[in-house]
Amino acid sequence: MAMRAHPDVTRHLGSQTGALEDGWSRVYRNVGHWAVQGYGYWALRETATGRFVGEVGAADFQRALTPPLGPGPELGWALVREVWGQGLAKEAVAGALVWLDRRLGPGRRTCFINEGNDASIAVARHSGFREFARGHYKEMPVILFERAGVAS
């Protein structure tokens, strides 16, 4: 909840800040993804302290994007503001992609990022994602990315 209450984080996620109801809905949605799809989101914790520093994972949210993402799990990541710029997102996304390729086999992976979120765009490109379209999600301009899975 604290991560999503920070305005620097939420401006890139296109979500409201810190509503308790939204937070619990997100928890239950994430748990349900694991139960139904066999994949979902992980909490990221600092090794030395155990402190929560973000989340990374994949989902099939069936978002009303224009144009649609199409087939393949949608990756997402968010980190607390205090750890931005340390390379943690690149490390977390790389780990998630390896796990997905091993779990589901090679295949298409997608993500979308709000225009102007240069740090996440850099993470996506570093992780092998390539832009395939520009569109809108909830009236926000977004960039759609895809990546072909590789055998691990």
Short mmCIF file of C-alpha atoms in Angstrom, two decimals:
data_model
loop_
_atom_site.label_atom_id
_atom_site.label_comp_id
_atom_site.label_asym_id
_atom_site.label_seq_id
_atom_site.Cartn_x
_atom_site.Cartn_y
_atom_site.Cartn_z
CA MET A 1 0.00 0.00 0.00
CA ALA A 2 2.82 2.40 0.84
CA MET A 3 4.47 1.87 -2.56
CA ARG A 4 1.24 2.61 -4.40
CA ALA A 5 0.57 5.64 -2.21
CA HIS A 6 3.69 7.39 -3.51
CA PRO A 7 2.71 9.81 -6.31
CA ASP A 8 5.92 9.17 -8.30
CA VAL A 9 5.00 5.48 -8.48
CA THR A 10 1.30 5.87 -9.23
CA ARG A 11 1.77 8.47 -11.97
CA HIS A 12 3.46 5.75 -14.04
CA LEU A 13 0.91 3.08 -13.14
CA GLY A 14 -2.13 5.16 -14.01
CA SER A 15 -3.78 4.19 -10.74
CA GLN A 16 -5.19 5.93 -7.74
CA THR A 17 -2.98 6.40 -4.73
CA GLY A 18 -3.30 4.05 -1.81
CA ALA A 19 -7.01 3.22 -1.52
CA LEU A 20 -7.29 0.36 0.96
CA GLU A 21 -10.07 -1.32 -1.02
CA ASP A 22 -7.94 -1.28 -4.19
CA GLY A 23 -4.99 -2.71 -2.30
CA TRP A 24 -6.93 -5.68 -0.99
CA SER A 25 -8.51 -6.26 -4.41
CA ARG A 26 -5.01 -6.38 -5.88
CA VAL A 27 -3.88 -8.93 -3.25
CA TYR A 28 -6.82 -11.23 -3.96
CA ARG A 29 -6.44 -10.80 -7.72
CA ASN A 30 -2.77 -11.77 -7.49
CA VAL A 31 -3.48 -14.83 -5.33
CA GLY A 32 -6.21 -15.87 -7.76
CA HIS A 33 -3.84 -15.64 -10.69
CA TRP A 34 -1.56 -18.22 -9.12
CA ALA A 35 -4.50 -20.51 -8.40
CA VAL A 36 -6.06 -20.26 -11.87
CA GLN A 37 -3.17 -19.56 -14.26
CA GLY A 38 -0.23 -21.10 -12.41
CA TYR A 39 1.69 -17.83 -12.54
CA GLY A 40 1.32 -14.37 -11.05
CA TYR A 41 3.23 -11.73 -9.12
CA TRP A 42 6.03 -11.99 -6.58
CA ALA A 43 6.89 -9.54 -3.82
CA LEU A 44 10.44 -8.26 -4.11
CA ARG A 45 12.37 -8.09 -0.85
CA GLU A 46 15.79 -6.71 -0.05
CA THR A 47 18.07 -9.64 0.77
CA ALA A 48 19.87 -8.04 3.72
CA THR A 49 16.81 -6.64 5.50
CA GLY A 50 13.76 -8.42 4.12
CA ARG A 51 12.24 -5.00 3.38
CA PHE A 52 9.58 -4.95 0.65
CA VAL A 53 10.97 -3.08 -2.37
CA GLY A 54 8.43 -3.86 -5.09
CA GLU A 55 6.70 -6.47 -7.18
CA VAL A 56 7.21 -8.25 -10.48
CA GLY A 57 5.25 -10.88 -12.30
CA ALA A 58 2.99 -11.91 -15.11
CA ALA A 59 -0.76 -12.01 -15.48
CA ASP A 60 -3.61 -12.31 -17.92
CA PHE A 61 -5.69 -9.30 -16.91
CA GLN A 62 -7.71 -9.14 -20.16
CA ARG A 63 -7.21 -5.38 -20.16
CA ALA A 64 -9.33 -3.15 -22.36
CA LEU A 65 -6.33 -1.78 -24.26
CA THR A 66 -6.63 -0.15 -27.66
CA PRO A 67 -5.10 -1.92 -29.53
CA PRO A 68 -5.15 -5.13 -27.46
CA LEU A 69 -1.94 -6.77 -26.23
CA GLY A 70 -2.91 -10.06 -27.82
CA PRO A 71 -1.84 -13.51 -26.62
CA GLY A 72 0.84 -14.17 -24.05
CA PRO A 73 1.33 -13.36 -20.37
CA GLU A 74 1.57 -9.65 -19.58
CA LEU A 75 4.59 -8.73 -17.47
CA GLY A 76 4.51 -5.94 -14.95
CA TRP A 77 6.80 -4.47 -12.32
CA ALA A 78 6.81 -1.65 -9.80
CA LEU A 79 9.38 -0.66 -7.22
CA VAL A 80 9.31 1.61 -4.21
CA ARG A 81 10.67 5.05 -5.04
CA GLU A 82 13.67 4.70 -2.72
CA VAL A 83 15.26 1.91 -4.81
CA TRP A 84 14.81 3.38 -8.29
CA GLY A 85 17.98 3.53 -10.37
CA GLN A 86 19.74 0.58 -8.70
CA GLY A 87 19.11 -1.99 -11.45
CA LEU A 88 16.62 -3.98 -9.37
CA ALA A 89 13.86 -3.83 -11.99
CA LYS A 90 16.16 -5.26 -14.68
CA GLU A 91 17.21 -8.06 -12.35
CA ALA A 92 13.64 -8.83 -11.29
CA VAL A 93 12.24 -8.81 -14.85
CA ALA A 94 15.08 -11.05 -16.05
CA GLY A 95 14.30 -13.55 -13.29
CA ALA A 96 10.59 -13.47 -14.01
CA LEU A 97 11.19 -14.11 -17.72
CA VAL A 98 13.48 -17.07 -17.05
CA TRP A 99 10.90 -18.54 -14.67
CA LEU A 100 8.04 -18.02 -17.17
CA ASP A 101 9.99 -19.58 -20.04
CA ARG A 102 10.77 -22.62 -17.88
CA ARG A 103 7.23 -22.88 -16.50
CA LEU A 104 5.23 -22.20 -19.68
CA GLY A 105 7.81 -22.90 -22.37
CA PRO A 106 9.02 -20.40 -24.91
CA GLY A 107 6.37 -18.02 -26.14
CA ARG A 108 5.25 -14.47 -26.58
CA ARG A 109 5.37 -12.17 -23.54
CA THR A 110 3.88 -8.69 -23.50
CA CYS A 111 3.85 -5.53 -21.44
CA PHE A 112 2.63 -2.00 -21.81
CA ILE A 113 4.10 1.14 -20.35
CA ASN A 114 2.73 4.65 -20.05
CA GLU A 115 4.39 7.09 -22.43
CA GLY A 116 6.99 9.11 -20.54
CA ASN A 117 7.97 6.30 -18.16
CA ASP A 118 11.47 6.26 -19.57
CA ALA A 119 12.94 4.08 -16.80
CA SER A 120 10.46 1.24 -17.40
CA ILE A 121 10.82 1.59 -21.16
CA ALA A 122 14.58 1.11 -20.70
CA VAL A 123 13.95 -1.98 -18.53
CA ALA A 124 11.64 -3.44 -21.17
CA ARG A 125 14.13 -2.85 -23.98
CA HIS A 126 17.00 -4.22 -21.89
CA SER A 127 14.88 -7.33 -21.27
CA GLY A 128 14.37 -8.00 -24.98
CA PHE A 129 10.97 -6.38 -25.44
CA ARG A 130 10.31 -4.53 -28.69
CA GLU A 131 7.63 -1.93 -29.30
CA PHE A 132 4.84 -3.19 -31.54
CA ALA A 133 2.15 -0.53 -31.15
CA ARG A 134 1.07 2.64 -29.44
CA GLY A 135 -2.36 3.02 -27.98
CA HIS A 136 -4.44 3.93 -24.96
CA TYR A 137 -5.40 2.38 -21.65
CA LYS A 138 -8.01 4.18 -19.58
CA GLU A 139 -7.43 7.23 -21.78
CA MET A 140 -3.69 7.26 -21.02
CA PRO A 141 -1.24 7.01 -23.95
CA VAL A 142 0.75 3.76 -23.71
CA ILE A 143 3.39 1.85 -25.61
CA LEU A 144 2.81 -1.87 -26.20
CA PHE A 145 5.79 -4.23 -26.17
CA GLU A 146 6.31 -7.90 -27.01
CA ARG A 147 9.12 -10.39 -26.53
CA ALA A 148 9.53 -13.87 -27.92
CA GLY A 149 10.26 -16.43 -25.21
CA VAL A 150 13.49 -18.37 -25.40
CA ALA A 151 14.25 -21.88 -24.22
CA SER A 152 16.19 -21.88 -20.93
#
